[in-house]
Short mmCIF file of C-alpha atoms and ligand atoms in Angstrom, two decimals:
data_model
loop_
_atom_site.label_atom_id
_atom_site.label_comp_id
_atom_site.label_asym_id
_atom_site.label_seq_id
_atom_site.Cartn_x
_atom_site.Cartn_y
_atom_site.Cartn_z
CA MET A 1360 -49.84 75.33 -5.19
CA GLN A 1361 -52.20 74.10 -2.52
CA ILE A 1362 -52.37 70.35 -2.15
CA LYS A 1363 -54.65 68.35 0.08
CA CYS A 1364 -55.91 64.85 0.54
CA VAL A 1365 -59.63 64.06 0.83
CA LYS A 1366 -61.48 60.86 1.41
CA ASP A 1367 -64.19 61.25 -1.13
CA ASP A 1368 -65.67 60.16 -4.42
CA VAL A 1369 -63.45 61.68 -7.12
CA PHE A 1370 -66.36 61.89 -9.54
CA GLN A 1371 -68.10 64.36 -7.23
CA SER A 1372 -65.14 66.73 -7.30
CA ARG A 1373 -65.51 70.33 -8.44
CA ALA A 1374 -61.96 70.69 -9.72
CA ASP A 1375 -61.36 71.82 -13.33
CA LEU A 1376 -59.84 68.47 -14.20
CA ILE A 1377 -60.65 65.05 -12.81
CA VAL A 1378 -57.88 62.48 -13.20
CA ILE A 1379 -58.14 58.77 -12.62
CA GLY A 1380 -55.52 56.06 -13.02
CA MET A 1381 -55.91 52.86 -14.98
CA TYR A 1382 -53.60 49.87 -14.75
CA GLU A 1383 -52.20 48.30 -17.88
CA ASN A 1384 -54.84 46.00 -19.40
CA GLU A 1385 -57.14 46.59 -16.45
CA ASP A 1386 -60.57 45.07 -16.85
CA ILE A 1387 -62.78 48.03 -17.56
CA ARG A 1388 -65.76 46.19 -16.16
CA ASN A 1389 -64.58 46.81 -12.58
CA PRO A 1390 -66.97 49.00 -10.58
CA PHE A 1391 -64.72 52.07 -10.57
CA LEU A 1392 -64.10 52.19 -14.32
CA LEU A 1393 -67.69 51.24 -15.06
CA LYS A 1394 -68.81 54.22 -13.04
CA ALA A 1395 -66.37 56.47 -14.93
CA ASP A 1396 -67.67 55.09 -18.22
CA ASP A 1397 -71.21 55.69 -17.11
CA LEU A 1398 -70.54 59.31 -16.18
CA LEU A 1399 -68.79 59.83 -19.50
CA THR A 1400 -71.85 58.41 -21.25
CA GLY A 1401 -70.01 55.39 -22.57
CA ARG A 1402 -67.18 57.36 -24.13
CA LEU A 1403 -64.47 55.77 -21.96
CA ASN A 1404 -65.21 52.28 -23.22
CA ARG A 1405 -65.48 53.51 -26.78
CA LEU A 1406 -62.27 55.55 -26.78
CA ILE A 1407 -60.28 52.78 -25.09
CA ASN A 1408 -61.18 50.59 -28.04
CA VAL A 1409 -60.79 53.24 -30.74
CA LYS A 1410 -57.41 54.44 -29.48
CA ASP A 1411 -56.27 51.00 -28.37
CA PHE A 1412 -55.56 52.48 -24.95
CA LYS A 1413 -53.78 49.93 -22.76
CA GLY A 1414 -53.00 51.89 -19.62
CA THR A 1415 -49.23 51.75 -20.07
CA LEU A 1416 -47.27 54.37 -18.18
CA GLY A 1417 -47.13 57.66 -20.09
CA GLU A 1418 -50.39 56.98 -21.96
CA SER A 1419 -53.45 59.12 -21.33
CA LEU A 1420 -56.96 59.75 -22.62
CA LEU A 1421 -58.58 63.17 -22.38
CA PHE A 1422 -62.34 63.73 -22.35
CA SER A 1423 -64.43 66.83 -22.31
CA SER A 1424 -66.93 66.83 -19.51
CA SER A 1425 -70.47 65.56 -19.47
CA ALA A 1426 -73.65 66.69 -17.77
CA GLU A 1427 -72.96 64.21 -14.97
CA ILE A 1428 -69.75 65.82 -13.70
CA PHE A 1429 -68.83 69.32 -12.59
CA SER A 1430 -65.34 69.35 -14.06
CA GLU A 1431 -64.45 70.80 -17.44
CA TYR A 1432 -62.27 67.85 -18.42
CA PHE A 1433 -61.67 64.28 -17.47
CA LEU A 1434 -58.33 62.51 -17.87
CA VAL A 1435 -57.46 58.83 -17.64
CA VAL A 1436 -53.75 58.16 -17.16
CA GLY A 1437 -51.99 54.84 -17.57
CA LEU A 1438 -50.31 53.44 -14.45
CA GLY A 1439 -48.50 50.53 -16.07
CA LYS A 1440 -48.54 47.00 -14.73
CA PRO A 1441 -50.19 46.72 -11.30
CA ASP A 1442 -47.68 44.19 -9.91
CA VAL A 1443 -44.86 46.72 -9.91
CA LEU A 1444 -46.68 49.90 -8.97
CA SER A 1445 -43.95 52.08 -7.50
CA TYR A 1446 -43.93 55.64 -6.24
CA SER A 1447 -42.04 56.75 -9.33
CA LYS A 1448 -44.89 55.49 -11.52
CA LEU A 1449 -47.41 57.46 -9.51
CA GLN A 1450 -45.12 60.46 -9.89
CA GLU A 1451 -45.05 60.06 -13.68
CA ALA A 1452 -48.84 59.79 -13.74
CA ALA A 1453 -49.28 62.82 -11.49
CA GLY A 1454 -46.83 64.77 -13.67
CA LEU A 1455 -48.84 63.94 -16.75
CA ALA A 1456 -51.99 65.22 -15.04
CA VAL A 1457 -50.35 68.53 -14.11
CA GLN A 1458 -48.83 68.91 -17.57
CA THR A 1459 -52.23 68.32 -19.20
CA ALA A 1460 -54.01 70.78 -16.92
CA LYS A 1461 -51.32 73.41 -17.57
CA LYS A 1462 -51.69 73.00 -21.33
CA LEU A 1463 -55.45 73.40 -21.03
CA GLY A 1464 -55.01 76.51 -18.92
CA LEU A 1465 -56.86 74.96 -15.96
CA SER A 1466 -56.12 75.77 -12.36
CA SER A 1467 -57.38 72.88 -10.23
CA ILE A 1468 -57.04 69.11 -10.37
CA ALA A 1469 -58.60 66.23 -8.45
CA MET A 1470 -56.73 62.96 -8.86
CA GLU A 1471 -57.51 59.42 -7.80
CA PHE A 1472 -54.86 56.75 -8.34
CA PHE A 1473 -55.77 54.28 -5.64
CA GLY A 1474 -59.00 52.70 -6.80
CA GLU A 1475 -59.77 49.57 -4.87
CA ASP A 1476 -56.30 48.98 -3.46
CA ALA A 1477 -55.58 52.04 -1.36
CA ASP A 1478 -54.63 49.56 1.36
CA ASN A 1479 -51.50 48.52 -0.51
CA PHE A 1480 -49.92 51.90 0.03
CA ARG A 1481 -48.54 53.75 3.00
CA ALA A 1482 -50.65 56.89 2.93
CA ASP A 1483 -47.92 59.35 3.93
CA GLU A 1484 -45.25 58.07 1.54
CA THR A 1485 -47.67 57.78 -1.36
CA ALA A 1486 -49.08 61.24 -0.82
CA GLU A 1487 -45.55 62.64 -0.47
CA ALA A 1488 -44.50 61.07 -3.77
CA ILE A 1489 -47.57 62.29 -5.67
CA ALA A 1490 -47.57 65.76 -4.14
CA SER A 1491 -43.85 66.31 -4.74
CA ALA A 1492 -44.22 65.34 -8.40
CA CYS A 1493 -47.14 67.79 -8.74
CA GLY A 1494 -45.10 70.58 -7.18
CA ILE A 1495 -42.06 69.84 -9.34
CA ALA A 1496 -44.25 69.68 -12.47
CA ASN A 1497 -45.78 73.04 -11.62
CA TYR A 1498 -42.39 74.83 -11.60
CA SER A 1499 -41.49 77.39 -14.20
CA PHE A 1500 -38.62 79.86 -14.41
CA ASP A 1501 -39.95 83.17 -15.71
CA THR A 1502 -37.63 85.69 -14.03
CA TYR A 1503 -36.22 86.87 -17.34
CA LYS A 1504 -39.44 86.83 -19.35
CA GLU A 1505 -41.22 90.09 -20.00
CA LYS A 1506 -44.44 88.21 -20.70
CA LYS A 1507 -44.92 85.62 -18.00
CA PRO A 1508 -46.25 82.87 -20.20
CA GLN A 1509 -47.41 79.86 -18.27
CA LYS A 1510 -50.42 79.57 -16.10
CA THR A 1511 -49.76 77.38 -13.09
CA ILE A 1512 -51.97 75.05 -11.15
CA THR A 1513 -53.23 76.50 -7.89
CA ASN A 1514 -55.05 73.52 -6.34
CA VAL A 1515 -54.51 69.79 -6.31
CA ILE A 1516 -56.72 67.39 -4.42
CA ILE A 1517 -55.54 63.84 -3.96
CA VAL A 1518 -58.77 61.91 -3.67
CA GLY A 1519 -59.56 58.34 -2.74
CA GLU A 1520 -62.67 56.80 -1.31
CA ASN A 1521 -60.60 54.03 0.20
CA ILE A 1522 -57.74 56.04 1.66
CA ARG A 1523 -57.57 54.81 5.22
CA ASP A 1524 -55.57 57.48 6.93
CA VAL A 1525 -56.14 60.95 5.53
CA ARG A 1526 -54.19 62.57 8.37
CA GLN A 1527 -51.14 60.47 7.56
CA ALA A 1528 -51.47 61.43 3.92
CA GLN A 1529 -51.72 65.08 4.88
CA LYS A 1530 -48.38 64.75 6.73
CA GLY A 1531 -46.78 63.38 3.58
CA ILE A 1532 -48.16 66.31 1.61
CA GLU A 1533 -46.71 68.79 4.09
CA ARG A 1534 -43.30 67.15 3.72
CA ALA A 1535 -43.67 67.25 -0.06
CA GLN A 1536 -44.36 70.96 0.00
CA ILE A 1537 -41.17 71.60 1.96
CA ILE A 1538 -39.23 69.35 -0.42
CA VAL A 1539 -40.62 71.15 -3.47
CA ASP A 1540 -39.59 74.49 -1.97
CA GLY A 1541 -36.02 73.19 -1.56
CA VAL A 1542 -35.98 71.76 -5.09
CA SER A 1543 -37.34 75.03 -6.52
CA ILE A 1544 -34.68 77.09 -4.74
CA ALA A 1545 -31.99 74.86 -6.25
CA ARG A 1546 -33.60 75.13 -9.70
CA ASP A 1547 -33.81 78.92 -9.53
CA LEU A 1548 -30.14 79.16 -8.55
CA VAL A 1549 -29.06 76.93 -11.43
CA ASN A 1550 -31.39 78.49 -14.01
CA THR A 1551 -30.16 82.00 -13.24
CA PRO A 1552 -27.62 83.06 -15.88
CA ALA A 1553 -23.99 83.02 -14.69
CA LYS A 1554 -23.77 86.82 -15.00
CA ASP A 1555 -26.32 87.07 -12.20
CA MET A 1556 -25.16 83.98 -10.29
CA THR A 1557 -21.53 84.78 -9.56
CA PRO A 1558 -19.77 83.36 -6.48
CA SER A 1559 -20.89 86.47 -4.56
CA HIS A 1560 -24.51 85.96 -5.64
CA LEU A 1561 -24.35 82.30 -4.64
CA ALA A 1562 -23.01 83.32 -1.23
CA GLN A 1563 -25.81 85.84 -0.93
CA ALA A 1564 -28.37 83.14 -1.73
CA ALA A 1565 -26.89 80.96 1.02
CA GLN A 1566 -27.02 83.93 3.36
CA GLU A 1567 -30.70 84.46 2.61
CA VAL A 1568 -31.41 80.84 3.52
CA ALA A 1569 -29.67 81.40 6.85
CA GLN A 1570 -31.51 84.67 7.47
CA LYS A 1571 -34.91 83.12 6.80
CA SER A 1572 -34.20 80.32 9.29
CA GLN A 1573 -34.36 82.62 12.32
CA GLY A 1574 -31.02 81.58 13.67
CA ILE A 1575 -31.45 77.85 13.10
CA ILE A 1576 -28.98 77.90 10.20
CA ARG A 1577 -25.68 79.70 10.50
CA ILE A 1578 -23.33 80.79 7.79
CA LYS A 1579 -19.69 81.79 7.50
CA LEU A 1580 -18.16 83.23 4.35
CA TYR A 1581 -14.44 83.27 3.61
CA ASP A 1582 -12.93 85.63 1.03
CA ARG A 1583 -9.82 85.04 -1.05
CA LYS A 1584 -7.47 86.26 1.66
CA GLU A 1585 -8.96 83.94 4.27
CA CYS A 1586 -8.86 81.01 1.84
CA LEU A 1587 -5.20 81.77 1.17
CA LYS A 1588 -4.58 81.61 4.90
CA LYS A 1589 -6.20 78.18 4.93
CA GLU A 1590 -3.88 77.24 2.05
CA MET A 1591 -6.77 76.38 -0.27
CA ASN A 1592 -4.47 76.79 -3.26
CA ALA A 1593 -6.23 74.31 -5.54
CA PHE A 1594 -9.52 76.19 -5.15
CA LEU A 1595 -7.81 79.57 -5.57
CA ALA A 1596 -5.96 78.35 -8.66
CA VAL A 1597 -9.30 77.84 -10.39
CA SER A 1598 -10.53 81.28 -9.40
CA GLN A 1599 -7.45 83.27 -10.39
CA GLY A 1600 -8.45 83.68 -14.04
CA SER A 1601 -11.72 85.39 -13.18
CA ILE A 1602 -12.39 88.96 -12.16
CA GLU A 1603 -15.18 87.64 -9.94
CA PRO A 1604 -13.83 87.08 -6.44
CA PRO A 1605 -14.12 83.52 -5.05
CA VAL A 1606 -16.10 82.83 -1.88
CA PHE A 1607 -15.90 79.82 0.39
CA ILE A 1608 -19.29 79.15 1.98
CA HIS A 1609 -19.84 77.20 5.21
CA LEU A 1610 -23.45 76.59 6.26
CA SER A 1611 -24.33 74.79 9.46
CA TYR A 1612 -27.41 73.42 11.18
CA LYS A 1613 -27.61 72.07 14.72
CA PRO A 1614 -30.71 70.36 16.12
CA SER A 1615 -32.24 71.73 19.29
CA GLY A 1616 -31.95 68.35 21.01
CA ARG A 1617 -29.26 65.68 20.87
CA SER A 1618 -27.58 65.17 17.52
CA LYS A 1619 -27.42 61.58 16.30
CA LYS A 1620 -24.71 62.10 13.68
CA LEU A 1621 -22.58 64.75 12.04
CA VAL A 1622 -22.96 65.03 8.29
CA ALA A 1623 -20.97 67.19 5.88
CA LEU A 1624 -22.48 68.04 2.50
CA VAL A 1625 -20.10 69.41 -0.12
CA GLY A 1626 -21.35 70.95 -3.38
CA LYS A 1627 -19.37 71.89 -6.47
CA GLY A 1628 -19.92 75.60 -6.92
CA VAL A 1629 -18.38 76.60 -10.23
CA THR A 1630 -20.75 79.39 -11.26
CA PHE A 1631 -19.53 79.26 -14.83
CA ASP A 1632 -17.17 76.74 -16.40
CA SER A 1633 -15.61 78.05 -19.60
CA GLY A 1634 -12.87 75.45 -19.24
CA GLY A 1635 -10.30 78.14 -18.46
CA LEU A 1636 -7.28 78.16 -20.78
CA SER A 1637 -8.27 74.60 -21.75
CA LEU A 1638 -11.27 76.36 -23.24
CA LYS A 1639 -14.39 74.34 -23.97
CA LEU A 1640 -15.13 73.82 -27.66
CA GLY A 1641 -18.30 74.06 -29.72
CA ASN A 1642 -21.54 74.16 -27.80
CA TYR A 1643 -20.11 72.46 -24.69
CA MET A 1644 -19.99 75.80 -22.90
CA GLU A 1645 -23.64 76.65 -23.51
CA THR A 1646 -25.08 75.03 -20.40
CA MET A 1647 -22.16 75.67 -18.07
CA LYS A 1648 -24.12 77.96 -15.78
CA CYS A 1649 -25.25 74.61 -14.38
CA ASP A 1650 -21.81 73.87 -12.95
CA MET A 1651 -22.88 75.03 -9.49
CA ALA A 1652 -25.78 72.55 -9.33
CA GLY A 1653 -24.06 70.59 -6.55
CA ALA A 1654 -23.86 73.79 -4.51
CA ALA A 1655 -27.48 74.56 -5.37
CA ALA A 1656 -28.54 71.13 -4.11
CA VAL A 1657 -26.76 71.78 -0.81
CA ILE A 1658 -28.32 75.25 -0.44
CA GLY A 1659 -31.76 73.92 -1.46
CA THR A 1660 -31.46 71.17 1.15
CA PHE A 1661 -30.42 73.64 3.84
CA ALA A 1662 -33.46 75.74 2.99
CA THR A 1663 -35.64 72.85 4.22
CA LEU A 1664 -33.81 72.05 7.46
CA ALA A 1665 -35.39 74.71 9.66
CA ARG A 1666 -38.79 73.19 8.86
CA LEU A 1667 -37.88 69.51 8.74
CA LYS A 1668 -35.71 69.70 11.87
CA PRO A 1669 -33.70 66.48 11.56
CA SER A 1670 -31.84 65.30 14.68
CA LEU A 1671 -28.48 65.62 12.97
CA GLU A 1672 -25.73 68.19 12.88
CA ILE A 1673 -25.34 69.16 9.24
CA HIS A 1674 -22.67 71.25 7.59
CA GLY A 1675 -22.55 72.50 4.02
CA PHE A 1676 -19.35 73.46 2.21
CA ILE A 1677 -19.15 75.25 -1.12
CA ALA A 1678 -16.00 76.55 -2.80
CA ALA A 1679 -17.64 79.06 -5.13
CA THR A 1680 -15.73 80.33 -8.14
CA GLU A 1681 -15.80 80.94 -11.86
CA ASN A 1682 -13.48 79.11 -14.21
CA MET A 1683 -12.32 81.67 -16.78
CA PRO A 1684 -9.40 82.17 -19.16
CA SER A 1685 -7.30 85.33 -18.82
CA GLY A 1686 -3.74 86.57 -18.42
CA ASN A 1687 -4.06 85.64 -14.75
CA ALA A 1688 -5.48 82.19 -15.35
CA ILE A 1689 -3.79 79.01 -14.17
CA ARG A 1690 -1.88 77.30 -17.02
CA PRO A 1691 -1.92 73.65 -18.06
CA GLY A 1692 1.21 72.15 -16.49
CA ASP A 1693 1.16 74.35 -13.39
CA VAL A 1694 1.51 72.65 -10.01
CA VAL A 1695 -0.38 73.70 -6.87
CA ARG A 1696 -0.34 72.46 -3.30
CA ALA A 1697 -3.82 71.80 -1.93
CA SER A 1698 -4.73 72.41 1.72
CA ASN A 1699 -4.09 68.79 2.69
CA LYS A 1700 -0.49 69.26 1.37
CA THR A 1701 -1.05 67.06 -1.70
CA THR A 1702 0.55 68.60 -4.79
CA ILE A 1703 -1.50 68.59 -7.99
CA GLU A 1704 -0.34 68.93 -11.57
CA ILE A 1705 -3.08 70.86 -13.37
CA ALA A 1706 -2.73 69.22 -16.77
CA ASN A 1707 -6.12 70.48 -17.94
CA THR A 1708 -7.80 73.59 -16.55
CA ASP A 1709 -11.22 72.23 -17.53
CA ALA A 1710 -10.95 69.53 -14.87
CA GLU A 1711 -11.44 72.32 -12.33
CA GLY A 1712 -14.28 70.87 -10.24
CA ARG A 1713 -12.04 68.30 -8.57
CA LEU A 1714 -9.56 71.09 -7.69
CA THR A 1715 -12.22 73.12 -5.90
CA LEU A 1716 -13.57 69.97 -4.23
CA ALA A 1717 -10.11 68.91 -3.07
CA ASP A 1718 -9.97 71.91 -0.73
CA ALA A 1719 -13.66 71.82 0.18
CA LEU A 1720 -13.43 68.14 1.16
CA THR A 1721 -10.33 68.86 3.25
CA GLN A 1722 -12.16 71.66 5.02
CA ALA A 1723 -15.21 69.45 5.63
CA GLN A 1724 -13.16 66.67 7.21
CA LYS A 1725 -11.72 68.99 9.85
CA LEU A 1726 -15.04 68.55 11.71
CA LYS A 1727 -14.51 64.76 11.80
CA PRO A 1728 -17.96 64.11 10.34
CA ASP A 1729 -19.57 60.68 10.40
CA PHE A 1730 -20.29 61.06 6.69
CA VAL A 1731 -19.06 63.32 3.91
CA ILE A 1732 -21.23 63.47 0.80
CA ASP A 1733 -20.27 65.54 -2.18
CA LEU A 1734 -22.46 66.39 -5.17
CA ALA A 1735 -20.81 67.68 -8.32
CA THR A 1736 -21.47 68.23 -12.00
CA LEU A 1737 -18.05 66.68 -12.36
CA THR A 1738 -17.60 64.81 -15.63
CA GLY A 1739 -19.02 64.51 -19.13
CA ALA A 1740 -17.75 60.94 -18.85
CA CYS A 1741 -20.41 60.13 -16.26
CA MET A 1742 -23.00 61.21 -18.83
CA VAL A 1743 -21.40 58.95 -21.41
CA ALA A 1744 -21.68 56.09 -18.92
CA LEU A 1745 -25.17 56.67 -17.51
CA GLY A 1746 -26.87 59.14 -19.83
CA GLU A 1747 -28.69 62.32 -18.97
CA GLU A 1748 -31.10 61.26 -16.24
CA ILE A 1749 -29.01 59.10 -13.91
CA SER A 1750 -26.29 60.17 -11.51
CA GLY A 1751 -23.25 58.07 -10.61
CA ILE A 1752 -22.38 57.37 -7.00
CA MET A 1753 -18.93 56.28 -5.82
CA SER A 1754 -18.16 55.56 -2.21
CA ASN A 1755 -15.46 54.10 0.02
CA ARG A 1756 -18.22 52.52 2.16
CA PRO A 1757 -20.65 50.12 0.44
CA GLU A 1758 -23.29 50.62 3.16
CA LEU A 1759 -23.23 54.37 2.62
CA ALA A 1760 -23.68 53.97 -1.14
CA GLN A 1761 -26.54 51.54 -0.51
CA SER A 1762 -28.36 53.90 1.84
CA LEU A 1763 -28.06 56.78 -0.64
CA LEU A 1764 -29.22 54.59 -3.53
CA LYS A 1765 -32.25 53.60 -1.47
CA SER A 1766 -33.08 57.22 -0.63
CA ALA A 1767 -32.70 58.18 -4.28
CA GLN A 1768 -35.07 55.45 -5.37
CA GLU A 1769 -37.66 56.29 -2.73
CA SER A 1770 -37.62 59.96 -3.61
CA GLY A 1771 -37.88 59.50 -7.37
CA GLU A 1772 -34.30 60.36 -8.39
CA GLN A 1773 -32.27 57.87 -10.40
CA MET A 1774 -28.78 56.92 -9.25
CA TRP A 1775 -26.39 54.08 -10.03
CA GLU A 1776 -23.19 52.93 -8.37
CA LEU A 1777 -19.83 53.13 -10.12
CA PRO A 1778 -16.66 51.53 -8.76
CA LEU A 1779 -13.63 53.12 -7.11
CA PHE A 1780 -11.19 50.39 -8.15
CA SER A 1781 -7.64 51.29 -7.20
CA ASN A 1782 -6.01 49.82 -10.31
CA TYR A 1783 -7.04 52.97 -12.18
CA ASP A 1784 -5.07 55.08 -9.72
CA LYS A 1785 -2.09 54.72 -12.02
CA LEU A 1786 -3.98 56.76 -14.62
CA ILE A 1787 -3.78 59.93 -12.51
CA LYS A 1788 -0.10 59.52 -11.62
CA SER A 1789 1.94 62.65 -12.36
CA GLU A 1790 5.58 62.91 -13.38
CA VAL A 1791 6.03 66.15 -11.46
CA ALA A 1792 3.48 66.17 -8.62
CA ASP A 1793 1.67 63.79 -6.26
CA VAL A 1794 -1.33 63.54 -8.55
CA LYS A 1795 -2.55 64.82 -11.92
CA ASN A 1796 -6.02 66.32 -12.45
CA ILE A 1797 -6.82 64.35 -15.61
CA SER A 1798 -6.41 60.76 -16.67
CA THR A 1799 -3.73 59.56 -19.06
CA VAL A 1800 -6.40 57.71 -21.07
CA ASN A 1801 -9.68 58.78 -22.62
CA TYR A 1802 -11.84 56.14 -20.95
CA GLY A 1803 -13.40 55.84 -17.51
CA GLY A 1804 -13.27 59.56 -16.78
CA ALA A 1805 -15.99 59.44 -14.11
CA LEU A 1806 -13.98 56.84 -12.20
CA THR A 1807 -10.62 58.60 -12.37
CA ALA A 1808 -12.36 61.80 -11.21
CA GLY A 1809 -13.73 59.82 -8.23
CA LEU A 1810 -10.27 58.38 -7.53
CA PHE A 1811 -8.79 61.88 -7.69
CA LEU A 1812 -11.26 63.07 -5.03
CA GLN A 1813 -10.44 60.05 -2.89
CA ARG A 1814 -6.86 61.33 -2.60
CA PHE A 1815 -8.31 64.09 -0.45
CA ILE A 1816 -10.35 61.78 1.77
CA LYS A 1817 -8.77 60.48 4.95
CA GLU A 1818 -8.44 56.71 5.30
CA ASN A 1819 -11.09 56.34 8.03
CA GLN A 1820 -13.55 58.87 6.60
CA PRO A 1821 -16.82 57.46 5.23
CA TRP A 1822 -17.48 59.37 2.05
CA ALA A 1823 -19.67 59.27 -1.04
CA HIS A 1824 -19.31 61.23 -4.24
CA ILE A 1825 -22.33 61.78 -6.50
CA ASP A 1826 -21.59 62.87 -10.06
CA ILE A 1827 -24.71 64.79 -11.15
CA ALA A 1828 -23.38 66.14 -14.49
CA GLY A 1829 -26.25 64.44 -16.33
CA PRO A 1830 -29.38 64.88 -14.23
CA ALA A 1831 -28.63 68.36 -12.82
CA PHE A 1832 -29.71 70.06 -16.02
CA ALA A 1833 -32.29 68.68 -18.44
CA GLU A 1834 -31.54 69.58 -22.04
CA ARG A 1835 -34.84 67.89 -22.85
CA GLU A 1836 -37.72 66.86 -20.59
CA PHE A 1837 -37.10 63.94 -18.22
CA GLY A 1838 -40.36 62.03 -18.18
CA SER A 1839 -43.58 63.88 -17.43
CA TYR A 1840 -42.79 66.05 -14.44
CA ILE A 1841 -39.26 67.39 -14.93
CA SER A 1842 -39.19 70.12 -17.53
CA LYS A 1843 -36.22 71.49 -19.47
CA GLY A 1844 -33.54 73.32 -17.53
CA ALA A 1845 -32.41 72.94 -13.93
CA THR A 1846 -33.90 69.95 -12.13
CA GLY A 1847 -32.82 70.51 -8.53
CA TYR A 1848 -31.39 67.01 -8.63
CA GLY A 1849 -30.01 65.80 -5.33
CA VAL A 1850 -32.28 67.77 -3.00
CA ARG A 1851 -34.89 65.01 -2.82
CA THR A 1852 -32.32 62.28 -2.23
CA LEU A 1853 -30.48 64.27 0.42
CA ILE A 1854 -33.66 65.11 2.32
CA LYS A 1855 -34.81 61.46 2.24
CA TRP A 1856 -31.38 60.27 3.32
CA LEU A 1857 -31.08 62.78 6.16
CA GLY A 1858 -34.58 61.80 7.29
CA SER A 1859 -33.61 58.12 7.33
CA MET A 1860 -30.60 58.59 9.62
N1 BES B 62 -18.28 70.88 -15.59
C1 BES B 62 -17.65 69.90 -16.39
C2 BES B 62 -18.44 68.59 -16.47
C3 BES B 62 -19.80 68.67 -17.10
C4 BES B 62 -20.00 68.30 -18.40
C5 BES B 62 -20.91 69.04 -16.35
C6 BES B 62 -21.26 68.34 -18.97
C7 BES B 62 -22.17 69.09 -16.91
C8 BES B 62 -22.34 68.73 -18.22
C9 BES B 62 -16.26 69.59 -15.83
O1 BES B 62 -15.63 70.62 -15.16
C10 BES B 62 -15.41 69.25 -17.02
O2 BES B 62 -15.20 70.10 -17.82
N2 BES B 62 -14.97 68.00 -17.07
C11 BES B 62 -14.17 67.57 -18.13
C12 BES B 62 -13.03 66.77 -17.55
C13 BES B 62 -11.95 66.45 -18.54
C14 BES B 62 -11.19 67.71 -18.92
C15 BES B 62 -11.01 65.46 -17.88
C16 BES B 62 -15.04 66.70 -19.04
O3 BES B 62 -15.88 65.97 -18.54
O4 BES B 62 -14.89 66.80 -20.25
ZN1 ZN B 63 -14.55 71.92 -16.54
ZN1 ZN B 64 -16.88 72.04 -14.29
#
């Protein structure tokens, strides 16, 4: 998809679809809407009344063209109330435009959301938000389809007569295109069926990212034997039921100049979670190819680093494994000693993510990073708490949580903070080991999972854990621009956050 920004009159555009925004209850006698109405031979005014169109977010009105305009169709999308116009609203509106054009089988769009108040926006950030939503909306996963069904949009023009700095906007669009590439890589990895996305395949995908970077990104892979040497017994315990060999992946990026900070990103990389001997019931196993979405977010982010070139040293850690039942599988009640010497009672083999993360977090901290951030499809409980579209963040440093929440909001991903209160520590106390991998009670499972991970974080180590079990995989559409399936959640937040450091 080609995206560009032009300072022009949107009504003169030659795109297949012209899209304009309208605020909620906006006076349609303003010059811009009057002109639109005029070009549509009075149909805008009429249809607004007939359909009782208010301009609320998510609403739209579609018109066939008229003799006055080149385009085949004309779309008016609601922008909601003008006082709280945020980037995420523009993203929803842009998504609706792309979705409409796709349905109509069109290939180019010209959109104008600024109207009179282009001055209220920072051109680069606004263009980045709109362009990234367009790119994300244009994604489809057709690898396994004999008939490639969907037509995609090839050209988007972000138009505004009052855009002050087109060059700035163009910079934002370039960033957006890199971001969308990273998000799409993560989505492809997660959407690929587990049969074709084993730990070895995941490692190969990480390797490809390194290869394409022309030496900017390095990668080290550790096999089972090497992991055993590093005493990663919690990680290996999860893998022992599967015939697929585990792989521990270490990606690294160093800036050409001075590095401001060292950041470690850790992603849960369970390529399929059957639950192990604590086998998942009913349809809970159906979407478990998504259990490496944390790893996919890390790999997707790394795929952007060679182009974005942040002044940070960044490391990525993924303990990649399947979680399968078999005669070799770990049993409920078994005790293992993780690489930081903590012993774990594995009371439930379906709480496997925290076991793999225990060793990955230990490995990450050996570099003494300024920040450790892990992303994991960790608990169904987090989905009970926050639903399908919002991730939960837990951190031992309030400032770190705040900065990640801000980056999430600015990039269009939803995130909410959950507490790491130590009084719940008693719930993961074990009779036989230092800690137990599930809680004694049925409530607060996202929090006890966070507290379990904290046992593997050193006292002075700033760390944040993001539970992405909900938003990593959309079982139904999230708003207008995120379709069913893998979402690439986390990539946008991580890139924003790394860029803000
Ligand atoms: N991978 C799951 C969590 C999950 C659930 C991710 C739904 C995405 C969607 C995780 O390994 C798991 O099975 N967690 C258990 C923990 C329980 C056994 C304490 C859960 O949430 O039920
Ligand atoms: Zn599980
Ligand atoms: Zn899992």
